[in-house]
mmCIF file with all atom_site columns, C-alpha atoms in Angstrom:
data_model
loop_
_atom_site.group_PDB
_atom_site.id
_atom_site.type_symbol
_atom_site.label_atom_id
_atom_site.label_alt_id
_atom_site.label_comp_id
_atom_site.label_asym_id
_atom_site.label_entity_id
_atom_site.label_seq_id
_atom_site.pdbx_PDB_ins_code
_atom_site.Cartn_x
_atom_site.Cartn_y
_atom_site.Cartn_z
_atom_site.occupancy
_atom_site.B_iso_or_equiv
_atom_site.pdbx_formal_charge
_atom_site.auth_seq_id
_atom_site.auth_comp_id
_atom_site.auth_asym_id
_atom_site.auth_atom_id
_atom_site.pdbx_PDB_model_num
ATOM 1   C CA . UNK A 1 1   ? 94.520  116.434 82.404  1.00 84.00 ? 1   UNK A CA 1
ATOM 2   C CA . UNK A 1 2   ? 96.150  119.640 81.157  1.00 86.00 ? 2   UNK A CA 1
ATOM 3   C CA . UNK A 1 3   ? 97.922  117.698 78.410  1.00 87.00 ? 3   UNK A CA 1
ATOM 4   C CA . UNK A 1 4   ? 94.619  116.206 77.271  1.00 86.00 ? 4   UNK A CA 1
ATOM 5   C CA . UNK A 1 5   ? 92.802  119.537 77.448  1.00 87.00 ? 5   UNK A CA 1
ATOM 6   C CA . UNK A 1 6   ? 95.504  121.325 75.462  1.00 87.00 ? 6   UNK A CA 1
ATOM 7   C CA . UNK A 1 7   ? 96.247  118.419 73.105  1.00 88.00 ? 7   UNK A CA 1
ATOM 8   C CA . UNK A 1 8   ? 99.894  118.389 74.202  1.00 91.00 ? 8   UNK A CA 1
ATOM 9   C CA . UNK A 1 9   ? 102.267 115.428 74.180  1.00 94.00 ? 9   UNK A CA 1
ATOM 10  C CA . UNK A 1 10  ? 103.072 114.375 77.740  1.00 96.00 ? 10  UNK A CA 1
ATOM 11  C CA . UNK A 1 11  ? 106.452 112.754 78.441  1.00 97.00 ? 11  UNK A CA 1
ATOM 12  C CA . UNK A 1 12  ? 106.834 111.485 82.003  1.00 97.00 ? 12  UNK A CA 1
ATOM 13  C CA . UNK A 1 13  ? 109.874 110.062 83.767  1.00 98.00 ? 13  UNK A CA 1
ATOM 14  C CA . UNK A 1 14  ? 109.511 106.685 85.409  1.00 98.00 ? 14  UNK A CA 1
ATOM 15  C CA . UNK A 1 15  ? 112.307 104.414 86.636  1.00 98.00 ? 15  UNK A CA 1
ATOM 16  C CA . UNK A 1 16  ? 113.958 101.017 86.356  1.00 98.00 ? 16  UNK A CA 1
ATOM 17  C CA . UNK A 1 17  ? 113.038 100.700 90.036  1.00 98.00 ? 17  UNK A CA 1
ATOM 18  C CA . UNK A 1 18  ? 109.634 99.365  88.948  1.00 98.00 ? 18  UNK A CA 1
ATOM 19  C CA . UNK A 1 19  ? 111.525 96.090  88.342  1.00 98.00 ? 19  UNK A CA 1
ATOM 20  C CA . UNK A 1 20  ? 112.882 95.989  91.894  1.00 96.00 ? 20  UNK A CA 1
ATOM 21  C CA . UNK A 1 21  ? 111.675 92.747  93.423  1.00 92.00 ? 21  UNK A CA 1
ATOM 22  C CA . UNK A 1 22  ? 111.488 90.841  90.144  1.00 95.00 ? 22  UNK A CA 1
ATOM 23  C CA . UNK A 1 23  ? 113.394 87.571  90.307  1.00 92.00 ? 23  UNK A CA 1
ATOM 24  C CA . UNK A 1 24  ? 114.376 87.060  86.666  1.00 92.00 ? 24  UNK A CA 1
ATOM 25  C CA . UNK A 1 25  ? 117.984 86.974  85.524  1.00 93.00 ? 25  UNK A CA 1
ATOM 26  C CA . UNK A 1 26  ? 117.448 88.343  82.007  1.00 96.00 ? 26  UNK A CA 1
ATOM 27  C CA . UNK A 1 27  ? 116.819 92.007  81.107  1.00 98.00 ? 27  UNK A CA 1
ATOM 28  C CA . UNK A 1 28  ? 113.177 92.971  81.591  1.00 98.00 ? 28  UNK A CA 1
ATOM 29  C CA . UNK A 1 29  ? 110.947 94.189  78.799  1.00 97.00 ? 29  UNK A CA 1
ATOM 30  C CA . UNK A 1 30  ? 107.998 96.520  79.188  1.00 97.00 ? 30  UNK A CA 1
ATOM 31  C CA . UNK A 1 31  ? 105.747 93.443  78.957  1.00 94.00 ? 31  UNK A CA 1
ATOM 32  C CA . UNK A 1 32  ? 107.021 92.069  82.272  1.00 94.00 ? 32  UNK A CA 1
ATOM 33  C CA . UNK A 1 33  ? 103.968 90.984  84.284  1.00 90.00 ? 33  UNK A CA 1
ATOM 34  C CA . UNK A 1 34  ? 103.261 91.021  87.989  1.00 90.00 ? 34  UNK A CA 1
ATOM 35  C CA . UNK A 1 35  ? 105.399 94.035  88.818  1.00 94.00 ? 35  UNK A CA 1
ATOM 36  C CA . UNK A 1 36  ? 105.426 94.597  92.582  1.00 94.00 ? 36  UNK A CA 1
ATOM 37  C CA . UNK A 1 37  ? 108.326 96.903  93.473  1.00 96.00 ? 37  UNK A CA 1
ATOM 38  C CA . UNK A 1 38  ? 109.814 96.248  96.899  1.00 94.00 ? 38  UNK A CA 1
ATOM 39  C CA . UNK A 1 39  ? 110.730 99.880  97.546  1.00 96.00 ? 39  UNK A CA 1
ATOM 40  C CA . UNK A 1 40  ? 108.495 102.929 97.951  1.00 98.00 ? 40  UNK A CA 1
ATOM 41  C CA . UNK A 1 41  ? 110.101 104.826 95.078  1.00 97.00 ? 41  UNK A CA 1
ATOM 42  C CA . UNK A 1 42  ? 109.450 101.997 92.626  1.00 97.00 ? 42  UNK A CA 1
ATOM 43  C CA . UNK A 1 43  ? 105.857 101.590 93.817  1.00 98.00 ? 43  UNK A CA 1
ATOM 44  C CA . UNK A 1 44  ? 105.174 105.299 93.402  1.00 98.00 ? 44  UNK A CA 1
ATOM 45  C CA . UNK A 1 45  ? 106.623 105.276 89.885  1.00 98.00 ? 45  UNK A CA 1
ATOM 46  C CA . UNK A 1 46  ? 104.498 102.283 88.863  1.00 98.00 ? 46  UNK A CA 1
ATOM 47  C CA . UNK A 1 47  ? 101.336 103.895 90.232  1.00 98.00 ? 47  UNK A CA 1
ATOM 48  C CA . UNK A 1 48  ? 102.189 107.127 88.409  1.00 97.00 ? 48  UNK A CA 1
ATOM 49  C CA . UNK A 1 49  ? 102.619 105.272 85.104  1.00 98.00 ? 49  UNK A CA 1
ATOM 50  C CA . UNK A 1 50  ? 99.181  103.724 85.401  1.00 97.00 ? 50  UNK A CA 1
ATOM 51  C CA . UNK A 1 51  ? 97.431  106.916 86.483  1.00 97.00 ? 51  UNK A CA 1
ATOM 52  C CA . UNK A 1 52  ? 99.012  108.973 83.707  1.00 97.00 ? 52  UNK A CA 1
ATOM 53  C CA . UNK A 1 53  ? 98.085  106.488 80.984  1.00 96.00 ? 53  UNK A CA 1
ATOM 54  C CA . UNK A 1 54  ? 94.547  106.123 82.344  1.00 96.00 ? 54  UNK A CA 1
ATOM 55  C CA . UNK A 1 55  ? 94.025  109.869 82.006  1.00 96.00 ? 55  UNK A CA 1
ATOM 56  C CA . UNK A 1 56  ? 96.159  110.437 78.910  1.00 95.00 ? 56  UNK A CA 1
ATOM 57  C CA . UNK A 1 57  ? 96.575  107.285 76.781  1.00 95.00 ? 57  UNK A CA 1
ATOM 58  C CA . UNK A 1 58  ? 98.813  109.168 74.345  1.00 96.00 ? 58  UNK A CA 1
ATOM 59  C CA . UNK A 1 59  ? 101.339 109.940 77.101  1.00 97.00 ? 59  UNK A CA 1
ATOM 60  C CA . UNK A 1 60  ? 104.801 108.368 77.117  1.00 98.00 ? 60  UNK A CA 1
ATOM 61  C CA . UNK A 1 61  ? 106.360 107.065 80.330  1.00 98.00 ? 61  UNK A CA 1
ATOM 62  C CA . UNK A 1 62  ? 110.126 106.579 80.123  1.00 99.00 ? 62  UNK A CA 1
ATOM 63  C CA . UNK A 1 63  ? 111.644 104.064 82.523  1.00 99.00 ? 63  UNK A CA 1
ATOM 64  C CA . UNK A 1 64  ? 115.004 105.678 83.219  1.00 98.00 ? 64  UNK A CA 1
ATOM 65  C CA . UNK A 1 65  ? 118.017 103.878 84.620  1.00 98.00 ? 65  UNK A CA 1
ATOM 66  C CA . UNK A 1 66  ? 120.586 105.317 87.036  1.00 95.00 ? 66  UNK A CA 1
ATOM 67  C CA . UNK A 1 67  ? 122.262 108.262 85.292  1.00 95.00 ? 67  UNK A CA 1
ATOM 68  C CA . UNK A 1 68  ? 125.643 109.917 85.623  1.00 93.00 ? 68  UNK A CA 1
ATOM 69  C CA . UNK A 1 69  ? 127.776 112.841 84.486  1.00 90.00 ? 69  UNK A CA 1
ATOM 70  C CA . UNK A 1 70  ? 130.573 114.987 85.846  1.00 85.00 ? 70  UNK A CA 1
ATOM 71  C CA . UNK A 1 71  ? 129.672 118.033 87.961  1.00 79.00 ? 71  UNK A CA 1
ATOM 72  C CA . UNK A 1 72  ? 129.037 121.296 86.128  1.00 77.00 ? 72  UNK A CA 1
ATOM 73  C CA . UNK A 1 73  ? 130.164 124.615 87.611  1.00 76.00 ? 73  UNK A CA 1
ATOM 74  C CA . UNK A 1 74  ? 127.616 126.103 90.030  1.00 80.00 ? 74  UNK A CA 1
ATOM 75  C CA . UNK A 1 75  ? 125.126 123.346 89.245  1.00 80.00 ? 75  UNK A CA 1
ATOM 76  C CA . UNK A 1 76  ? 123.920 120.767 91.749  1.00 79.00 ? 76  UNK A CA 1
ATOM 77  C CA . UNK A 1 77  ? 124.931 117.254 90.711  1.00 78.00 ? 77  UNK A CA 1
ATOM 78  C CA . UNK A 1 78  ? 123.362 114.281 92.441  1.00 80.00 ? 78  UNK A CA 1
ATOM 79  C CA . UNK A 1 79  ? 125.720 111.667 93.815  1.00 81.00 ? 79  UNK A CA 1
ATOM 80  C CA . UNK A 1 80  ? 126.154 108.994 91.180  1.00 89.00 ? 80  UNK A CA 1
ATOM 81  C CA . UNK A 1 81  ? 128.127 105.907 90.220  1.00 92.00 ? 81  UNK A CA 1
ATOM 82  C CA . UNK A 1 82  ? 130.935 107.763 88.445  1.00 90.00 ? 82  UNK A CA 1
ATOM 83  C CA . UNK A 1 83  ? 131.339 110.347 91.216  1.00 91.00 ? 83  UNK A CA 1
ATOM 84  C CA . UNK A 1 84  ? 131.634 107.527 93.750  1.00 93.00 ? 84  UNK A CA 1
ATOM 85  C CA . UNK A 1 85  ? 134.485 106.011 91.742  1.00 93.00 ? 85  UNK A CA 1
ATOM 86  C CA . UNK A 1 86  ? 136.229 109.359 91.321  1.00 91.00 ? 86  UNK A CA 1
ATOM 87  C CA . UNK A 1 87  ? 135.941 109.976 95.063  1.00 92.00 ? 87  UNK A CA 1
ATOM 88  C CA . UNK A 1 88  ? 137.602 106.620 95.694  1.00 94.00 ? 88  UNK A CA 1
ATOM 89  C CA . UNK A 1 89  ? 140.412 107.548 93.311  1.00 93.00 ? 89  UNK A CA 1
ATOM 90  C CA . UNK A 1 90  ? 140.954 110.890 95.061  1.00 92.00 ? 90  UNK A CA 1
ATOM 91  C CA . UNK A 1 91  ? 140.681 109.705 98.664  1.00 95.00 ? 91  UNK A CA 1
ATOM 92  C CA . UNK A 1 92  ? 142.015 106.166 98.390  1.00 95.00 ? 92  UNK A CA 1
ATOM 93  C CA . UNK A 1 93  ? 138.894 104.898 100.146 1.00 95.00 ? 93  UNK A CA 1
ATOM 94  C CA . UNK A 1 94  ? 137.683 101.685 98.516  1.00 96.00 ? 94  UNK A CA 1
ATOM 95  C CA . UNK A 1 95  ? 134.119 101.167 97.321  1.00 95.00 ? 95  UNK A CA 1
ATOM 96  C CA . UNK A 1 96  ? 132.278 97.867  97.621  1.00 96.00 ? 96  UNK A CA 1
ATOM 97  C CA . UNK A 1 97  ? 130.618 96.493  94.490  1.00 96.00 ? 97  UNK A CA 1
ATOM 98  C CA . UNK A 1 98  ? 128.540 93.353  94.177  1.00 97.00 ? 98  UNK A CA 1
ATOM 99  C CA . UNK A 1 99  ? 128.841 90.624  91.570  1.00 97.00 ? 99  UNK A CA 1
ATOM 100 C CA . UNK A 1 100 ? 125.143 89.936  92.227  1.00 96.00 ? 100 UNK A CA 1
ATOM 101 C CA . UNK A 1 101 ? 123.949 93.451  91.349  1.00 96.00 ? 101 UNK A CA 1
ATOM 102 C CA . UNK A 1 102 ? 122.951 94.044  87.714  1.00 97.00 ? 102 UNK A CA 1
ATOM 103 C CA . UNK A 1 103 ? 121.609 97.273  86.207  1.00 97.00 ? 103 UNK A CA 1
ATOM 104 C CA . UNK A 1 104 ? 122.079 99.666  83.352  1.00 97.00 ? 104 UNK A CA 1
ATOM 105 C CA . UNK A 1 105 ? 123.803 102.979 84.029  1.00 97.00 ? 105 UNK A CA 1
ATOM 106 C CA . UNK A 1 106 ? 123.269 105.754 81.503  1.00 98.00 ? 106 UNK A CA 1
ATOM 107 C CA . UNK A 1 107 ? 125.268 108.844 80.531  1.00 97.00 ? 107 UNK A CA 1
ATOM 108 C CA . UNK A 1 108 ? 122.845 111.706 81.097  1.00 95.00 ? 108 UNK A CA 1
ATOM 109 C CA . UNK A 1 109 ? 123.898 113.495 77.911  1.00 95.00 ? 109 UNK A CA 1
ATOM 110 C CA . UNK A 1 110 ? 122.701 110.521 75.870  1.00 98.00 ? 110 UNK A CA 1
ATOM 111 C CA . UNK A 1 111 ? 119.364 110.812 77.663  1.00 98.00 ? 111 UNK A CA 1
ATOM 112 C CA . UNK A 1 112 ? 119.166 114.488 76.683  1.00 97.00 ? 112 UNK A CA 1
ATOM 113 C CA . UNK A 1 113 ? 120.258 113.855 73.088  1.00 97.00 ? 113 UNK A CA 1
ATOM 114 C CA . UNK A 1 114 ? 117.465 111.334 72.575  1.00 98.00 ? 114 UNK A CA 1
ATOM 115 C CA . UNK A 1 115 ? 114.656 113.103 74.405  1.00 97.00 ? 115 UNK A CA 1
ATOM 116 C CA . UNK A 1 116 ? 113.266 115.040 71.413  1.00 97.00 ? 116 UNK A CA 1
ATOM 117 C CA . UNK A 1 117 ? 112.845 111.739 69.561  1.00 97.00 ? 117 UNK A CA 1
ATOM 118 C CA . UNK A 1 118 ? 110.385 110.581 72.217  1.00 98.00 ? 118 UNK A CA 1
ATOM 119 C CA . UNK A 1 119 ? 107.866 113.236 71.166  1.00 96.00 ? 119 UNK A CA 1
ATOM 120 C CA . UNK A 1 120 ? 106.777 111.034 68.261  1.00 95.00 ? 120 UNK A CA 1
ATOM 121 C CA . UNK A 1 121 ? 106.413 107.813 70.245  1.00 98.00 ? 121 UNK A CA 1
ATOM 122 C CA . UNK A 1 122 ? 103.052 106.092 70.503  1.00 97.00 ? 122 UNK A CA 1
ATOM 123 C CA . UNK A 1 123 ? 101.574 106.376 73.977  1.00 97.00 ? 123 UNK A CA 1
ATOM 124 C CA . UNK A 1 124 ? 102.792 103.784 76.470  1.00 98.00 ? 124 UNK A CA 1
ATOM 125 C CA . UNK A 1 125 ? 105.732 102.705 78.608  1.00 98.00 ? 125 UNK A CA 1
ATOM 126 C CA . UNK A 1 126 ? 109.283 102.481 77.274  1.00 99.00 ? 126 UNK A CA 1
ATOM 127 C CA . UNK A 1 127 ? 112.549 101.275 78.789  1.00 99.00 ? 127 UNK A CA 1
ATOM 128 C CA . UNK A 1 128 ? 114.865 104.233 78.184  1.00 99.00 ? 128 UNK A CA 1
ATOM 129 C CA . UNK A 1 129 ? 118.601 104.012 78.794  1.00 98.00 ? 129 UNK A CA 1
ATOM 130 C CA . UNK A 1 130 ? 121.757 101.978 78.394  1.00 98.00 ? 130 UNK A CA 1
ATOM 131 C CA . UNK A 1 131 ? 121.716 98.210  78.476  1.00 98.00 ? 131 UNK A CA 1
ATOM 132 C CA . UNK A 1 132 ? 124.422 96.520  80.528  1.00 98.00 ? 132 UNK A CA 1
ATOM 133 C CA . UNK A 1 133 ? 125.435 92.864  80.596  1.00 97.00 ? 133 UNK A CA 1
ATOM 134 C CA . UNK A 1 134 ? 127.968 93.385  83.381  1.00 97.00 ? 134 UNK A CA 1
ATOM 135 C CA . UNK A 1 135 ? 127.475 93.284  87.155  1.00 97.00 ? 135 UNK A CA 1
ATOM 136 C CA . UNK A 1 136 ? 128.310 96.357  89.215  1.00 97.00 ? 136 UNK A CA 1
ATOM 137 C CA . UNK A 1 137 ? 131.765 95.104  90.179  1.00 97.00 ? 137 UNK A CA 1
ATOM 138 C CA . UNK A 1 138 ? 132.694 94.516  86.536  1.00 98.00 ? 138 UNK A CA 1
ATOM 139 C CA . UNK A 1 139 ? 131.174 97.874  85.554  1.00 98.00 ? 139 UNK A CA 1
ATOM 140 C CA . UNK A 1 140 ? 133.274 99.671  88.167  1.00 97.00 ? 140 UNK A CA 1
ATOM 141 C CA . UNK A 1 141 ? 136.360 97.958  86.761  1.00 97.00 ? 141 UNK A CA 1
ATOM 142 C CA . UNK A 1 142 ? 135.432 99.136  83.250  1.00 96.00 ? 142 UNK A CA 1
ATOM 143 C CA . UNK A 1 143 ? 135.511 102.751 84.432  1.00 94.00 ? 143 UNK A CA 1
ATOM 144 C CA . UNK A 1 144 ? 138.829 102.341 86.230  1.00 94.00 ? 144 UNK A CA 1
ATOM 145 C CA . UNK A 1 145 ? 140.388 100.829 83.101  1.00 95.00 ? 145 UNK A CA 1
ATOM 146 C CA . UNK A 1 146 ? 138.941 103.634 80.950  1.00 92.00 ? 146 UNK A CA 1
ATOM 147 C CA . UNK A 1 147 ? 140.544 106.166 83.304  1.00 90.00 ? 147 UNK A CA 1
ATOM 148 C CA . UNK A 1 148 ? 143.898 104.409 83.004  1.00 91.00 ? 148 UNK A CA 1
ATOM 149 C CA . UNK A 1 149 ? 143.836 103.262 86.621  1.00 93.00 ? 149 UNK A CA 1
ATOM 150 C CA . UNK A 1 150 ? 143.541 99.500  86.217  1.00 95.00 ? 150 UNK A CA 1
ATOM 151 C CA . UNK A 1 151 ? 146.532 99.097  88.540  1.00 96.00 ? 151 UNK A CA 1
ATOM 152 C CA . UNK A 1 152 ? 144.454 100.620 91.368  1.00 96.00 ? 152 UNK A CA 1
ATOM 153 C CA . UNK A 1 153 ? 141.490 98.268  90.993  1.00 96.00 ? 153 UNK A CA 1
ATOM 154 C CA . UNK A 1 154 ? 142.624 95.872  93.768  1.00 95.00 ? 154 UNK A CA 1
ATOM 155 C CA . UNK A 1 155 ? 142.914 98.758  96.242  1.00 96.00 ? 155 UNK A CA 1
ATOM 156 C CA . UNK A 1 156 ? 139.840 100.771 95.265  1.00 96.00 ? 156 UNK A CA 1
ATOM 157 C CA . UNK A 1 157 ? 137.254 98.264  93.997  1.00 96.00 ? 157 UNK A CA 1
ATOM 158 C CA . UNK A 1 158 ? 136.256 95.693  96.579  1.00 95.00 ? 158 UNK A CA 1
ATOM 159 C CA . UNK A 1 159 ? 134.271 92.694  95.381  1.00 94.00 ? 159 UNK A CA 1
ATOM 160 C CA . UNK A 1 160 ? 131.435 91.219  97.395  1.00 94.00 ? 160 UNK A CA 1
ATOM 161 C CA . UNK A 1 161 ? 129.095 88.317  96.736  1.00 91.00 ? 161 UNK A CA 1
ATOM 162 C CA . UNK A 1 162 ? 127.207 88.726  100.011 1.00 89.00 ? 162 UNK A CA 1
ATOM 163 C CA . UNK A 1 163 ? 124.396 90.812  98.518  1.00 89.00 ? 163 UNK A CA 1
ATOM 164 C CA . UNK A 1 164 ? 121.337 88.895  97.244  1.00 92.00 ? 164 UNK A CA 1
ATOM 165 C CA . UNK A 1 165 ? 120.719 88.941  93.505  1.00 94.00 ? 165 UNK A CA 1
ATOM 166 C CA . UNK A 1 166 ? 119.297 92.226  92.226  1.00 95.00 ? 166 UNK A CA 1
ATOM 167 C CA . UNK A 1 167 ? 118.552 92.583  88.542  1.00 97.00 ? 167 UNK A CA 1
ATOM 168 C CA . UNK A 1 168 ? 117.244 95.910  87.226  1.00 98.00 ? 168 UNK A CA 1
ATOM 169 C CA . UNK A 1 169 ? 118.538 95.475  83.680  1.00 98.00 ? 169 UNK A CA 1
ATOM 170 C CA . UNK A 1 170 ? 116.199 96.687  80.957  1.00 98.00 ? 170 UNK A CA 1
ATOM 171 C CA . UNK A 1 171 ? 115.627 95.304  77.476  1.00 98.00 ? 171 UNK A CA 1
ATOM 172 C CA . UNK A 1 172 ? 115.354 98.310  75.148  1.00 98.00 ? 172 UNK A CA 1
ATOM 173 C CA . UNK A 1 173 ? 114.317 96.407  72.017  1.00 98.00 ? 173 UNK A CA 1
ATOM 174 C CA . UNK A 1 174 ? 110.994 98.269  71.866  1.00 98.00 ? 174 UNK A CA 1
ATOM 175 C CA . UNK A 1 175 ? 112.763 101.641 71.951  1.00 98.00 ? 175 UNK A CA 1
ATOM 176 C CA . UNK A 1 176 ? 115.255 100.648 69.255  1.00 98.00 ? 176 UNK A CA 1
ATOM 177 C CA . UNK A 1 177 ? 112.338 99.562  67.089  1.00 98.00 ? 177 UNK A CA 1
ATOM 178 C CA . UNK A 1 178 ? 111.204 103.185 67.208  1.00 98.00 ? 178 UNK A CA 1
ATOM 179 C CA . UNK A 1 179 ? 114.587 104.451 66.039  1.00 98.00 ? 179 UNK A CA 1
ATOM 180 C CA . UNK A 1 180 ? 115.966 105.504 69.426  1.00 98.00 ? 180 UNK A CA 1
ATOM 181 C CA . UNK A 1 181 ? 119.324 104.024 70.341  1.00 98.00 ? 181 UNK A CA 1
ATOM 182 C CA . UNK A 1 182 ? 121.559 104.171 73.417  1.00 98.00 ? 182 UNK A CA 1
ATOM 183 C CA . UNK A 1 183 ? 125.148 103.053 73.831  1.00 98.00 ? 183 UNK A CA 1
ATOM 184 C CA . UNK A 1 184 ? 125.738 100.163 76.213  1.00 98.00 ? 184 UNK A CA 1
ATOM 185 C CA . UNK A 1 185 ? 126.937 101.221 79.649  1.00 98.00 ? 185 UNK A CA 1
ATOM 186 C CA . UNK A 1 186 ? 130.516 100.319 78.696  1.00 97.00 ? 186 UNK A CA 1
ATOM 187 C CA . UNK A 1 187 ? 130.272 102.333 75.472  1.00 98.00 ? 187 UNK A CA 1
ATOM 188 C CA . UNK A 1 188 ? 128.708 105.275 77.294  1.00 96.00 ? 188 UNK A CA 1
ATOM 189 C CA . UNK A 1 189 ? 131.559 105.416 79.821  1.00 95.00 ? 189 UNK A CA 1
ATOM 190 C CA . UNK A 1 190 ? 134.038 105.745 76.968  1.00 94.00 ? 190 UNK A CA 1
ATOM 191 C CA . UNK A 1 191 ? 131.804 108.344 75.305  1.00 95.00 ? 191 UNK A CA 1
ATOM 192 C CA . UNK A 1 192 ? 131.732 110.421 78.491  1.00 93.00 ? 192 UNK A CA 1
ATOM 193 C CA . UNK A 1 193 ? 135.508 110.312 78.853  1.00 92.00 ? 193 UNK A CA 1
ATOM 194 C CA . UNK A 1 194 ? 135.874 111.410 75.213  1.00 92.00 ? 194 UNK A CA 1
ATOM 195 C CA . UNK A 1 195 ? 133.550 114.343 75.968  1.00 92.00 ? 195 UNK A CA 1
ATOM 196 C CA . UNK A 1 196 ? 135.994 115.636 78.615  1.00 87.00 ? 196 UNK A CA 1
ATOM 197 C CA . UNK A 1 197 ? 139.349 115.740 76.772  1.00 84.00 ? 197 UNK A CA 1
ATOM 198 C CA . UNK A 1 198 ? 142.370 116.379 78.955  1.00 74.00 ? 198 UNK A CA 1
ATOM 199 C CA . UNK A 1 199 ? 140.590 115.400 82.145  1.00 70.00 ? 199 UNK A CA 1
ATOM 200 C CA . UNK A 1 200 ? 142.146 111.940 82.265  1.00 64.00 ? 200 UNK A CA 1
#
């Protein structure tokens, strides 16, 4: 309501979790129908999208994927995919990754670099993040190889196929059509490592 009253552009953060419970095997576009998230977080995000656009049709809701970065000094960093892998490398404790789990994982700096471009988007919902064709097991292996630790994959990356299929992959064609581009998850992992020279 404040955005409408003050004629300000409203950018809100939604989530790929709105696709949780969908049964498709291809990446989902914003046109996906019958969304009924199976977790509370996803349901809340979907409700928020609808309420925001009802009040402010010019608003932009960005469906963000899981994000990652390295910790920054004296700054709280949420536990993320990359930190889990680094912890495994440091402790020798293996992580379990499913071949049935598919989702994009996005370097948070790419999110920040693109955010100003969203100010000119037409109101609506946009998938916003890295696309990823790989399952979580294969994605974990990509990071280990990028870190030069492919020889430790058998000890640190445990494969499971026990988990039911979960597909949260997003199709970002609509976003690219507006001139906003993200690296794939594999490309973003290599970009992140290049951003921290000497760390690996």
